Coordinates of C-alpha atoms in Angstrom, one line a residue:
X20 CA -37.3 8.1 -6.9
X21 CA -36.7 5.2 -9.2
X22 CA -39.7 3.8 -11.0
X23 CA -40.4 1.8 -14.2
X24 CA -41.2 5.0 -16.2
X25 CA -37.6 6.3 -15.9
X26 CA -35.2 5.2 -18.6
X27 CA -31.8 4.7 -17.1
X28 CA -29.2 5.1 -19.8
X29 CA -25.9 4.3 -18.0
X30 CA -24.0 4.3 -21.3
X31 CA -24.3 8.1 -21.5
X32 CA -23.1 8.6 -17.9
X33 CA -19.4 9.1 -17.5
X34 CA -19.5 7.8 -13.9
X35 CA -20.0 4.3 -15.1
X36 CA -17.6 2.2 -17.3
X37 CA -18.8 0.0 -20.1
X38 CA -18.0 -3.0 -17.9
X39 CA -20.3 -1.6 -15.2
X40 CA -23.1 -1.4 -17.8
X41 CA -22.5 -4.9 -19.2
X42 CA -22.4 -6.4 -15.7
X43 CA -25.7 -4.7 -14.8
X44 CA -27.3 -6.0 -17.9
X45 CA -26.0 -9.5 -17.2
X46 CA -27.4 -9.5 -13.7
X47 CA -30.8 -8.1 -14.9
X48 CA -31.0 -10.7 -17.7
X49 CA -29.9 -13.5 -15.3
X50 CA -32.6 -12.5 -12.9
X51 CA -35.1 -12.2 -15.7
X52 CA -36.1 -9.0 -14.0
X53 CA -37.4 -5.7 -15.4
X54 CA -36.7 -3.9 -12.2
X55 CA -34.7 -0.7 -13.0
X56 CA -33.5 -0.7 -9.4
X57 CA -31.7 -4.0 -9.7
X58 CA -30.1 -2.9 -12.9
X59 CA -28.8 0.3 -11.3
X60 CA -27.8 -1.4 -8.1
X61 CA -25.7 -3.9 -10.0
X62 CA -24.0 -1.1 -11.9
X63 CA -23.3 0.7 -8.6
X64 CA -21.8 -2.5 -7.2
X65 CA -19.5 -3.0 -10.2
X66 CA -18.3 0.6 -9.9
X67 CA -17.8 0.3 -6.2
X68 CA -15.5 -2.8 -6.5
X69 CA -13.6 -1.1 -9.4
X70 CA -12.9 1.8 -7.0
X71 CA -11.4 -0.6 -4.4
X72 CA -14.5 -1.3 -2.3
X73 CA -15.2 -4.9 -1.3
X74 CA -19.0 -4.3 -1.3
X75 CA -21.7 -1.7 -1.8
X76 CA -22.9 -0.1 1.4
X77 CA -26.6 0.5 0.7
X78 CA -27.1 2.5 3.9
X79 CA -24.6 5.1 2.6
X80 CA -26.5 5.5 -0.7
X81 CA -30.1 5.2 0.5
X82 CA -32.0 8.4 -0.4
X83 CA -29.0 9.9 -2.1
X84 CA -28.4 10.8 -5.7
X85 CA -27.5 7.7 -7.6
X86 CA -27.6 9.0 -11.1
X87 CA -28.0 12.3 -12.9
X88 CA -30.7 11.9 -15.5
X89 CA -30.0 14.7 -18.0
X90 CA -32.9 13.8 -20.3
X91 CA -35.5 14.7 -17.8
X92 CA -33.3 17.3 -15.9
X93 CA -33.8 15.4 -12.7
X94 CA -31.8 13.4 -10.3
X95 CA -32.4 9.7 -9.6
X96 CA -32.4 9.2 -5.9
X97 CA -31.9 5.9 -4.0
X98 CA -35.0 4.6 -2.2
X99 CA -35.2 4.3 1.5
X100 CA -33.1 1.6 3.0
X101 CA -36.1 -0.5 4.0
X102 CA -37.6 -0.3 0.5
X103 CA -34.2 -1.0 -1.2
X104 CA -33.8 -4.1 1.0
X105 CA -37.3 -5.3 0.3
X106 CA -36.9 -5.0 -3.5
X107 CA -33.4 -6.6 -3.6
X108 CA -34.2 -9.5 -1.3
X109 CA -37.0 -10.5 -3.6
X110 CA -34.6 -10.9 -6.5
X111 CA -33.5 -14.5 -7.3
X112 CA -29.9 -13.4 -8.0
X113 CA -29.4 -12.0 -4.5
X114 CA -28.9 -14.3 -1.5
X115 CA -28.1 -13.9 2.1
X116 CA -24.8 -15.1 3.8
X117 CA -24.5 -18.8 3.4
X118 CA -26.4 -18.9 0.0
X119 CA -24.6 -19.5 -3.3
X120 CA -25.9 -16.6 -5.4
X121 CA -24.2 -14.1 -7.8
X122 CA -24.8 -11.4 -5.2
X123 CA -24.9 -11.5 -1.4
X124 CA -26.8 -9.0 0.8
X125 CA -25.8 -9.3 4.5
X126 CA -27.6 -8.1 7.6
X127 CA -25.6 -4.9 7.7
X128 CA -27.0 -3.8 4.3
X129 CA -23.8 -4.6 2.5
X130 CA -24.1 -6.0 -1.1
X131 CA -21.3 -8.2 -2.3
X132 CA -20.2 -10.0 -5.4
X133 CA -20.3 -13.6 -4.2
X134 CA -16.5 -14.1 -4.7
X135 CA -15.6 -11.1 -2.6
X136 CA -18.0 -12.1 0.2
X137 CA -16.4 -15.5 0.2
X138 CA -12.9 -14.1 0.2
X139 CA -13.8 -12.0 3.2
X140 CA -15.4 -14.8 5.1
X141 CA -12.6 -17.2 4.5
X142 CA -10.0 -14.6 5.6
X143 CA -11.9 -13.8 8.8
X144 CA -12.3 -17.5 9.6
X145 CA -8.6 -18.2 8.9
X146 CA -7.3 -15.2 10.9
X147 CA -9.6 -16.0 13.9
X148 CA -8.3 -19.6 13.9
X149 CA -4.7 -18.4 13.9
X150 CA -5.2 -15.8 16.6
X151 CA -6.8 -18.3 18.9
X152 CA -4.2 -21.0 18.1
X153 CA -1.6 -21.3 20.9
X154 CA 1.9 -20.5 19.9
X155 CA 4.8 -22.8 20.6
X156 CA 5.8 -22.7 24.3
X157 CA 9.0 -20.7 25.0
X158 CA 11.2 -20.3 28.0
X159 CA 10.7 -16.7 29.1
X160 CA 14.2 -16.3 30.5
X161 CA 15.8 -17.5 27.3
X162 CA 13.5 -15.3 25.3
X163 CA 14.6 -12.3 27.4
X164 CA 18.2 -13.2 26.9
X165 CA 17.9 -13.4 23.1
X166 CA 16.0 -10.2 22.9
X167 CA 18.7 -8.5 24.9
X168 CA 21.3 -10.0 22.5
X169 CA 19.7 -8.7 19.2
X170 CA 19.2 -5.3 20.8
X171 CA 22.7 -5.3 22.4
X172 CA 21.1 -5.0 25.8
X173 CA 20.0 -1.4 25.1
X174 CA 17.5 -0.2 27.8
X175 CA 15.1 2.7 27.9
X176 CA 12.9 3.9 30.8
X177 CA 9.8 3.4 28.7
X178 CA 8.6 0.4 26.8
X179 CA 10.6 -0.2 23.6
X180 CA 8.1 -0.9 20.9
X181 CA 10.6 -2.5 18.6
X182 CA 11.3 -5.0 21.4
X183 CA 7.6 -5.5 22.0
X184 CA 7.2 -6.2 18.2
X185 CA 9.9 -8.9 18.4
X186 CA 8.4 -10.4 21.5
X187 CA 4.9 -10.4 20.0
X188 CA 6.2 -12.2 16.9
X189 CA 7.5 -14.9 19.2
X190 CA 4.6 -15.1 21.6
X191 CA 1.7 -14.9 19.1
X192 CA 0.8 -17.0 16.1
X193 CA -0.1 -13.9 14.2
X194 CA 1.8 -10.6 14.5
X195 CA 1.0 -7.3 12.7
X196 CA 3.6 -4.6 12.9
X197 CA 2.7 -1.2 11.7
X198 CA 4.7 2.0 11.6
X199 CA 5.5 5.0 9.5
X200 CA 8.6 5.5 7.4
X201 CA 11.7 5.7 9.6
X202 CA 10.3 3.6 12.5
X203 CA 12.5 0.7 11.7
X204 CA 10.0 -1.9 10.3
X205 CA 12.3 -3.5 7.9
X206 CA 15.4 -3.5 10.2
X207 CA 13.3 -5.5 12.7
X208 CA 13.0 -8.5 10.3
X209 CA 16.6 -9.8 10.9
X210 CA 16.1 -9.4 14.7
X211 CA 12.8 -11.3 14.5
X212 CA 14.4 -14.1 12.4
X213 CA 17.4 -14.4 14.6
X214 CA 15.2 -14.9 17.7
X215 CA 12.8 -17.3 16.0
X216 CA 15.6 -19.4 14.6
X217 CA 17.5 -19.5 17.9
X218 CA 14.4 -20.4 19.9
X219 CA 12.6 -22.8 17.6
X220 CA 15.4 -24.1 15.3
X221 CA 13.4 -23.3 12.2
X222 CA 15.0 -24.5 8.9
X223 CA 15.9 -21.9 6.3
X224 CA 13.8 -23.5 3.5
X225 CA 10.7 -23.3 5.7
X226 CA 11.1 -19.5 6.3
X227 CA 9.6 -17.3 3.6
X228 CA 10.1 -13.6 3.1
X229 CA 7.5 -12.0 0.8
X230 CA 6.1 -8.8 -0.6
X231 CA 3.2 -7.8 -2.9
X232 CA 5.5 -6.6 -5.7
X233 CA 8.8 -7.7 -7.2
X234 CA 10.2 -4.2 -6.5
X235 CA 9.2 -4.5 -2.9
X236 CA 10.7 -8.0 -2.6
X237 CA 14.0 -6.9 -4.1
X238 CA 14.1 -3.9 -1.8
X239 CA 13.4 -6.2 1.1
X240 CA 16.4 -8.4 0.3
X241 CA 18.6 -5.3 0.0
X242 CA 17.4 -3.9 3.4
X243 CA 17.8 -7.2 5.2
X244 CA 21.3 -7.8 3.8
X245 CA 22.3 -4.4 5.1
X246 CA 20.6 -4.9 8.5
X247 CA 22.3 -8.4 8.9
X248 CA 25.7 -6.7 8.6
X249 CA 24.8 -4.6 11.6
X250 CA 23.3 -7.5 13.6
X251 CA 25.7 -8.6 16.3
X252 CA 24.5 -12.1 16.7
X253 CA 25.6 -15.7 16.3
X254 CA 27.0 -16.1 12.7
X255 CA 25.4 -19.5 12.3
X256 CA 22.0 -18.0 13.0
X257 CA 22.5 -15.1 10.7
X258 CA 23.6 -17.5 7.9
X259 CA 20.4 -19.5 8.5
X260 CA 18.3 -16.6 7.5
X261 CA 16.8 -16.7 4.0
X262 CA 18.7 -14.8 1.4
X263 CA 15.7 -14.5 -1.0
X264 CA 12.4 -12.8 -1.0
X265 CA 9.4 -13.7 -3.1
X266 CA 6.4 -11.9 -4.5
X267 CA 3.4 -13.4 -2.9
X268 CA 2.3 -14.7 -6.3
X269 CA 5.6 -16.5 -6.9
X270 CA 5.6 -17.9 -3.4
X271 CA 2.2 -19.4 -3.8
X272 CA 3.0 -20.4 -7.5
X273 CA 0.1 -19.3 -9.8
X274 CA -1.6 -21.8 -12.0
X275 CA -1.4 -20.6 -15.6
X276 CA -4.7 -19.5 -17.1
X277 CA -6.5 -19.2 -13.7
X278 CA -6.7 -17.1 -10.6
X279 CA -5.7 -20.0 -8.4
X280 CA -2.4 -21.0 -6.9
X281 CA -0.6 -24.3 -6.5
X282 CA -0.5 -23.8 -2.8
X283 CA -4.0 -23.2 -1.4
X284 CA -6.4 -24.3 1.3
X285 CA -6.1 -28.0 0.2
X286 CA -2.4 -28.0 -0.5
X287 CA -0.6 -26.0 2.1
X288 CA 2.7 -24.2 1.7
X289 CA 5.3 -26.0 3.8
X290 CA 6.3 -23.1 6.0
X291 CA 7.1 -22.4 9.6
X292 CA 7.4 -18.6 9.3
X293 CA 6.0 -16.3 6.6
X294 CA 6.9 -12.6 6.8
X295 CA 5.1 -10.2 4.4
X296 CA 6.5 -6.7 4.0
X297 CA 4.5 -3.7 2.6
X298 CA 1.3 -5.5 3.7
X299 CA -0.7 -2.4 3.2
X300 CA -0.5 -3.0 -0.6
X301 CA -2.0 -6.5 -0.4
X302 CA -5.6 -6.7 -1.7
X303 CA -8.5 -8.8 -0.3
X304 CA -8.4 -11.7 -2.7
X305 CA -4.6 -12.2 -2.4
X306 CA -4.5 -11.8 1.3
X307 CA -7.4 -14.3 1.7
X308 CA -5.6 -16.9 -0.6
X309 CA -2.3 -16.3 1.2
X310 CA -3.6 -16.9 4.7
X311 CA -5.7 -19.9 3.7
X312 CA -2.6 -21.5 2.1
X313 CA -0.6 -21.6 5.3
X314 CA -0.6 -24.3 7.9
X315 CA -2.3 -23.4 11.1
X316 CA 0.9 -23.5 13.1
X317 CA 2.8 -21.2 10.7
X318 CA 3.8 -18.0 12.2
X319 CA 2.4 -15.1 10.1
X320 CA 4.0 -11.7 10.5
X321 CA 2.5 -8.8 8.5
X322 CA 4.6 -5.6 8.3
X323 CA 3.4 -2.3 6.8
X324 CA 2.1 1.2 7.4
X325 CA -1.6 1.3 8.2
X326 CA -1.7 5.0 7.3
X327 CA -0.3 4.6 3.8
X328 CA -2.3 4.1 0.6
X329 CA -4.1 0.8 0.4
X330 CA -4.0 -1.7 -2.4
X331 CA -5.0 -0.6 -5.9
X332 CA -7.4 -3.5 -6.0
X333 CA -10.3 -4.2 -3.6
X334 CA -9.9 -3.8 0.2
X335 CA -7.8 -1.9 2.8
X336 CA -6.8 -5.0 4.6
X337 CA -4.0 -3.7 6.9
X338 CA -6.2 -0.8 7.9
X339 CA -9.1 -3.0 8.7
X340 CA -7.0 -5.5 10.7
X341 CA -5.5 -2.7 12.7
X342 CA -8.9 -1.0 13.1
X343 CA -7.5 2.3 12.0
X344 CA -8.9 5.2 14.1
X345 CA -9.0 3.2 17.3
X346 CA -6.5 3.4 20.1
X347 CA -4.1 0.4 19.8
X348 CA -4.6 -1.6 23.0
X349 CA -3.5 -4.9 24.6
X350 CA -5.5 -7.1 26.9
X351 CA -4.6 -6.9 30.6
X352 CA -3.3 -10.5 30.5
X353 CA -0.9 -9.7 27.7
X354 CA 0.1 -6.4 29.2
X355 CA 1.1 -8.2 32.4
X356 CA 3.1 -10.8 30.5
X357 CA 5.0 -8.1 28.6
X358 CA 5.7 -6.3 31.9
X359 CA 7.1 -9.5 33.4
X360 CA 9.4 -10.0 30.4
X361 CA 10.5 -6.4 29.9
X362 CA 10.3 -5.2 33.5
X363 CA 8.7 -2.1 32.1
X364 CA 5.3 -0.7 33.0
X365 CA 3.0 -0.8 30.0
X366 CA 1.2 2.5 29.4
X367 CA -2.3 2.7 30.9
X368 CA -3.8 3.3 27.5
X369 CA -3.1 -0.3 26.5
X370 CA -4.8 -1.9 29.6
X371 CA -8.2 -3.3 28.8
X372 CA -10.4 -6.3 29.4
X373 CA -9.7 -9.3 27.2
X374 CA -12.0 -9.2 24.1
X375 CA -13.5 -12.1 22.3
X376 CA -11.2 -11.7 19.2
X377 CA -7.8 -11.6 20.8
X378 CA -6.6 -9.7 17.8
X379 CA -5.6 -6.7 19.9
X380 CA -2.7 -8.7 21.4
X381 CA -1.3 -9.4 18.0
X382 CA -0.9 -5.8 16.8
X383 CA 2.2 -3.6 17.6
X384 CA 2.3 0.1 16.4
X385 CA 5.9 1.3 16.3
X386 CA 6.0 4.8 17.7
X387 CA 9.6 6.1 17.7
X388 CA 10.8 7.6 14.4
X389 CA 14.5 7.2 13.7
X390 CA 14.4 9.2 10.5
X391 CA 12.3 12.2 11.5
X392 CA 13.2 13.6 14.9
X393 CA 10.6 15.3 17.0
X394 CA 11.6 18.7 15.6
X395 CA 11.4 17.5 12.0
X396 CA 9.1 19.5 9.8
X397 CA 8.3 16.5 7.6
X398 CA 7.6 14.4 10.6
X399 CA 5.3 17.1 12.1
X400 CA 3.6 17.6 8.7
X401 CA 2.9 13.8 8.4
X402 CA 1.4 13.8 11.9
X403 CA -1.0 16.7 11.1
X404 CA -2.1 14.8 8.0
X405 CA -2.8 11.5 9.8
X406 CA -4.7 13.4 12.5
X407 CA -6.9 15.0 9.8
X408 CA -5.9 18.5 11.2
X409 CA -6.6 20.6 8.1
X410 CA -6.4 24.0 9.9
X411 CA -3.2 23.0 11.6
X412 CA -1.8 21.8 8.3
X413 CA -2.4 25.0 6.5
X414 CA -1.1 27.1 9.4
X415 CA 2.0 25.0 9.6
X416 CA 2.7 25.3 5.8
X417 CA 2.2 29.1 6.1
X418 CA 4.9 29.2 8.8
X419 CA 7.4 28.1 6.2
X420 CA 9.1 25.3 8.1
X421 CA 12.8 24.8 7.3
X422 CA 12.6 21.7 5.0
X423 CA 9.1 22.4 3.5
X424 CA 8.1 24.8 0.8
X425 CA 4.5 25.4 -0.1
X426 CA 3.4 27.0 -3.4
X427 CA -0.3 27.7 -4.0
X428 CA -0.6 26.6 -7.6
X429 CA -0.4 29.4 -10.0
X430 CA -0.1 28.5 -13.7
X431 CA 1.7 31.7 -14.5
X432 CA 4.7 30.9 -12.3
X433 CA 4.3 27.1 -12.0
X434 CA 6.1 26.0 -15.2
X435 CA 9.0 28.5 -14.7
X436 CA 9.7 27.2 -11.2
X437 CA 9.2 23.6 -12.2
X438 CA 11.7 24.1 -15.0
X439 CA 14.3 25.4 -12.5
X440 CA 13.6 22.5 -10.1
X441 CA 13.9 19.9 -12.9
X442 CA 17.3 21.3 -14.1
X443 CA 18.7 21.4 -10.5
X444 CA 17.2 18.1 -9.4
X445 CA 18.3 16.1 -12.4
X446 CA 21.6 17.7 -13.5
X447 CA 23.8 15.6 -11.2
X448 CA 22.6 12.2 -12.5
X449 CA 22.8 13.4 -16.1
X450 CA 26.4 14.4 -15.6
X451 CA 27.4 11.0 -14.1
X452 CA 29.3 8.6 -16.4
X453 CA 29.0 5.5 -14.2
X454 CA 25.5 3.8 -14.3
X455 CA 25.5 3.1 -10.5
X456 CA 26.4 6.7 -9.7
X457 CA 23.7 7.9 -12.1
X458 CA 21.1 5.7 -10.5
X459 CA 22.0 6.8 -7.0
X460 CA 21.9 10.5 -8.0
X461 CA 18.6 10.1 -9.9
X462 CA 16.9 8.8 -6.7
X463 CA 17.8 11.9 -4.7
X464 CA 15.0 13.9 -6.3
X465 CA 11.6 13.0 -7.6
X466 CA 8.5 14.7 -8.9
X467 CA 5.3 13.0 -7.5
X468 CA 1.9 13.6 -9.1
X469 CA -1.5 12.8 -7.7
X470 CA -3.1 12.2 -11.2
X471 CA -2.0 10.9 -14.6
X472 CA -3.5 13.6 -16.8
X473 CA -4.0 17.3 -16.9
X474 CA -1.4 20.1 -16.4
X475 CA -0.3 18.6 -13.1
X476 CA -0.4 15.0 -14.3
X477 CA 2.4 12.5 -14.9
X478 CA 2.0 12.5 -18.7
X479 CA 2.3 16.3 -19.0
X480 CA 5.1 16.6 -16.5
X481 CA 7.3 13.9 -18.0
X482 CA 6.9 15.5 -21.5
X483 CA 7.7 18.9 -20.0
X484 CA 10.8 17.6 -18.2
X485 CA 12.2 16.1 -21.4
X486 CA 11.6 19.3 -23.3
X487 CA 13.3 21.5 -20.6
X488 CA 16.3 19.2 -20.3
X489 CA 16.7 19.0 -24.0
X490 CA 16.4 22.7 -24.5
X491 CA 19.0 23.2 -21.8
X492 CA 21.4 20.8 -23.4
X493 CA 21.3 18.3 -20.5
X494 CA 19.9 15.5 -22.7
X495 CA 20.5 14.9 -26.4
X496 CA 18.5 17.0 -28.9
X497 CA 18.9 14.2 -31.4
X498 CA 17.8 11.1 -29.6
X499 CA 19.5 7.8 -30.3
X500 CA 17.2 5.2 -31.7
X501 CA 18.1 1.5 -30.9
X502 CA 16.2 -0.8 -33.2
X503 CA 12.9 1.2 -33.1
X504 CA 11.2 3.0 -36.0
X505 CA 8.6 4.5 -33.7
X506 CA 10.0 7.8 -32.4
X507 CA 7.9 7.4 -29.3
X508 CA 10.3 4.8 -28.2
X509 CA 13.6 6.6 -28.7
X510 CA 16.5 6.1 -26.3
X511 CA 18.8 8.9 -25.3
X512 CA 21.5 8.8 -22.7
X513 CA 20.1 9.7 -19.3
X514 CA 16.5 8.6 -20.1
X515 CA 15.0 7.2 -16.9
X516 CA 12.5 4.4 -17.3
X517 CA 10.2 2.6 -14.8
X518 CA 9.2 -1.0 -15.4
X519 CA 5.4 -1.5 -15.4
X520 CA 5.1 -5.3 -15.8
X521 CA 7.0 -8.1 -14.0
X522 CA 9.5 -10.1 -16.1
X523 CA 10.8 -13.0 -13.9
X524 CA 13.1 -14.2 -16.6
X525 CA 15.0 -10.9 -16.7
X526 CA 14.5 -10.3 -13.0
X527 CA 12.8 -6.9 -13.6
X528 CA 9.7 -6.0 -11.7
X529 CA 6.9 -3.4 -11.7
X530 CA 8.4 -0.3 -10.2
X531 CA 12.1 -1.0 -11.0
X532 CA 13.9 2.1 -12.3
X533 CA 16.7 2.1 -14.9
X534 CA 18.8 4.7 -16.7
X535 CA 19.8 4.7 -20.3
X536 CA 23.6 5.0 -20.8
X537 CA 25.3 5.5 -24.2
X538 CA 27.4 2.4 -24.5
X539 CA 29.8 4.2 -26.8
X540 CA 31.4 5.2 -23.5
X541 CA 31.7 1.5 -22.6
X542 CA 33.1 0.4 -25.9
X543 CA 29.8 -0.6 -27.5
X544 CA 27.7 1.0 -30.3
X545 CA 24.2 1.2 -28.9
X546 CA 22.4 2.4 -25.9
X547 CA 21.7 0.2 -22.9
X548 CA 19.5 0.5 -19.9
X549 CA 21.1 -0.1 -16.5
X550 CA 19.4 -1.2 -13.3
X551 CA 20.9 -1.8 -9.9
X552 CA 21.0 -5.5 -9.2
X553 CA 20.3 -7.2 -5.9
X554 CA 24.1 -7.8 -5.6
X555 CA 24.7 -4.0 -5.7
X556 CA 26.2 -4.1 -9.2
X557 CA 24.8 -2.6 -12.4
X558 CA 22.8 -4.8 -14.7
X559 CA 22.8 -4.0 -18.4
X560 CA 19.6 -4.7 -20.4
X561 CA 19.2 -3.9 -24.1
X562 CA 16.2 -1.6 -24.8
X563 CA 14.4 -4.2 -27.0
X564 CA 14.5 -6.7 -24.1
X565 CA 12.6 -4.5 -21.7
X566 CA 9.0 -5.4 -20.6
X567 CA 6.4 -2.6 -20.5
X568 CA 7.8 0.6 -19.1
X569 CA 7.3 4.4 -18.9
X570 CA 9.5 7.5 -18.7
X571 CA 9.8 8.5 -15.1
X572 CA 11.0 12.0 -14.4
X573 CA 7.7 12.2 -12.7
X574 CA 5.6 9.3 -11.2
X575 CA 2.3 8.9 -9.4
X576 CA 2.2 8.8 -5.6
X577 CA 0.8 5.3 -5.8
X578 CA 3.9 4.1 -7.8
X579 CA 6.2 5.8 -5.2
X580 CA 5.1 3.5 -2.3
X581 CA 8.1 2.0 -0.6
X582 CA 10.6 4.4 -2.2
X583 CA 12.5 7.2 -0.5
X584 CA 14.1 10.3 -2.0
X585 CA 16.1 13.1 -0.4
X586 CA 13.8 15.7 -2.0
X587 CA 10.3 15.4 -3.3
X588 CA 8.2 17.8 -5.3
X589 CA 4.5 17.0 -4.9
X590 CA 2.1 18.4 -7.6
X591 CA -1.6 18.5 -6.8
X592 CA -4.2 19.5 -9.4
X593 CA -6.0 22.8 -9.2
X594 CA -9.3 21.1 -8.8
X595 CA -10.4 18.6 -6.1
X596 CA -10.7 15.0 -7.1
X597 CA -11.8 11.9 -5.2
X598 CA -8.3 10.4 -5.6
X599 CA -6.9 13.2 -3.4
X600 CA -7.1 11.5 0.0
X601 CA -5.4 11.8 3.4
X602 CA -3.5 8.6 2.7
X603 CA -2.2 9.9 -0.6
X604 CA -0.9 13.1 1.0
X605 CA 0.7 11.1 3.9
X606 CA 2.3 8.7 1.4
X607 CA 3.7 11.5 -0.7
X608 CA 5.1 13.6 2.2
X609 CA 6.8 10.6 3.8
X610 CA 8.6 9.7 0.7
X611 CA 10.9 12.7 1.4
X612 CA 13.9 12.3 3.7
X613 CA 15.1 15.9 3.8
X614 CA 13.0 18.3 1.8
X615 CA 9.6 18.6 0.1
X616 CA 7.9 21.2 -1.9
X617 CA 4.1 21.1 -2.3
X618 CA 2.2 22.7 -5.1
X619 CA -1.5 22.9 -4.2
X620 CA -4.3 25.2 -3.4
X621 CA -5.3 25.5 0.3
X622 CA -8.9 24.3 -0.5
X623 CA -7.5 21.2 -2.3
X624 CA -5.2 20.4 0.6
X625 CA -8.1 20.8 3.1
X626 CA -10.3 18.5 1.1
X627 CA -7.7 15.8 0.8
X628 CA -6.8 15.9 4.5
X629 CA -10.5 15.5 5.3
X630 CA -11.0 12.6 2.9
X631 CA -9.6 9.5 4.5
X632 CA -9.9 6.4 2.4
X633 CA -13.1 4.6 3.4
X634 CA -13.5 1.4 1.5
X635 CA -16.7 -0.4 2.2
X636 CA -16.1 -3.9 3.6
X637 CA -17.3 -6.1 6.4
X638 CA -13.8 -7.2 7.5
X639 CA -13.3 -4.8 10.3
X640 CA -16.7 -5.6 11.8
X641 CA -16.1 -9.3 11.6
X642 CA -12.6 -9.1 13.2
X643 CA -13.4 -6.5 15.9
X644 CA -17.0 -7.5 17.0
X645 CA -16.2 -7.2 20.7
X646 CA -17.1 -4.7 23.4
X647 CA -15.9 -1.2 22.8
X648 CA -12.4 -0.5 24.1
X649 CA -12.2 2.6 26.2
X650 CA -9.1 4.7 27.1
X651 CA -9.1 4.4 30.9
X652 CA -6.3 6.8 31.5
X653 CA -7.4 9.6 29.2
X654 CA -3.9 9.9 27.8

């Protein structure tokens, strides 16, 4: 137990950062308290938020090991939940919901930083208002006709979930569309826009397309331009669709030197429709600020994959909104309306009594995969991962399905096989003379790592790849230096770089990938880095102009979100780490279109599959505080 006789030296504990320690000291000093429990609790809260949690769940940590005390060879255990509550509620720096205090402790034993508690409450309040706000009335016959037009009248015997997604985006003020890679999320956006513009005559400058990162926004524009070419619809409607996508930050217009935006709860963004792609990557503060900055009558459409990795920062917003783990259901009233429009019987699993939140009628889960057919090994593997079926996963990998290769990590053979894969995977792009051809070839194969350091980490693998390619003669043994004295920054033809900081002036964004080309071939005398522009042409940037960047023969799974490669090589460390989660495996596997090879021990894979991301927050409770929904059909 914790008592005043135990010296808690967090500085000597690797589990806590220096920021955690300074924050704990600040809280203790501010409270003028000598209670070691408050000091340690503040450090735990700081660490929890740094790990992506919105709050610290005291009920999880009660009577568990909080800190290893090496000096007395004893573990420091958390007190009972009742005792912990009693002590904390007596501290002047800790308030209850509604108070203005540095820390907030709610009735569910969740301890928040005040700003995160406020972000969560404002997001819940804004979403509830929107869900309960009546959408613009629409003629159902005209709606049906427009839906048939964008889908070319294609009919199926079962409900078409893409059609239901477009219908929901029209009928509801808020629409959340979730689906895995290959379910056609992005291709739905032009269809949604076409129907909304036709029915409501929305103006182009009041329709916003947005994404959490510049890379995702650029990709969104590319995908929509392609999809528009295949959309058989009124040309005037198609031309009225926005041709630009923004990052959420650029859309809301950040105020320099602050965390605030020009558009906020007091100054609303003039928008009729806001569509956010890759919504799983949006953190709590940004989502809260976004939703608050939109007029109540703005149609809000969030699109993403609820099973994918959540944001790097605090929160798992899309997962909480979709109530991951629950059967997705509609109310009886909404089911009957959909049946009237589609003339299709809704599955019994989505019939339920209307709940108090109404949120269940705003969520559509796309179920048909157009990239991975039912017999696809990658598709089957991804389903086993999302189901948490570790035994099924290992058995399936042992069966050696056609497009999947599993290696149980063995350091004796690992680097030999890795060297062969690197030379095969990257030889085509290195032989290309044209920058666009090189970029296309480079994106066919990628090495994904779960961690940054260690023998299976990004830093090691990138260095190894350069050494192998140089030894084999595929890249220059004498690197070209372009204006740099530091040999760490040399530039050789074929060097792949990934941008790690946004540069709006250059139009380069975090996650963009370029290839160095020796411009001697192009009539110049120095190396240049080429990126694919949004117009499909190659963009030439001089090395000294680039914002922060890394070499990218290998990249982390987190950085790969939203990307697709024909073949992926996934490297997992020999030891288990908390970062190895179900969502990380799912994200990595679904980056591959055709083939994937996985290096990882069976016990590491099992641990990861059985470790879903569980970020502490109160968002799900607040949005879904209605009677339990039951599956009446047993399907």
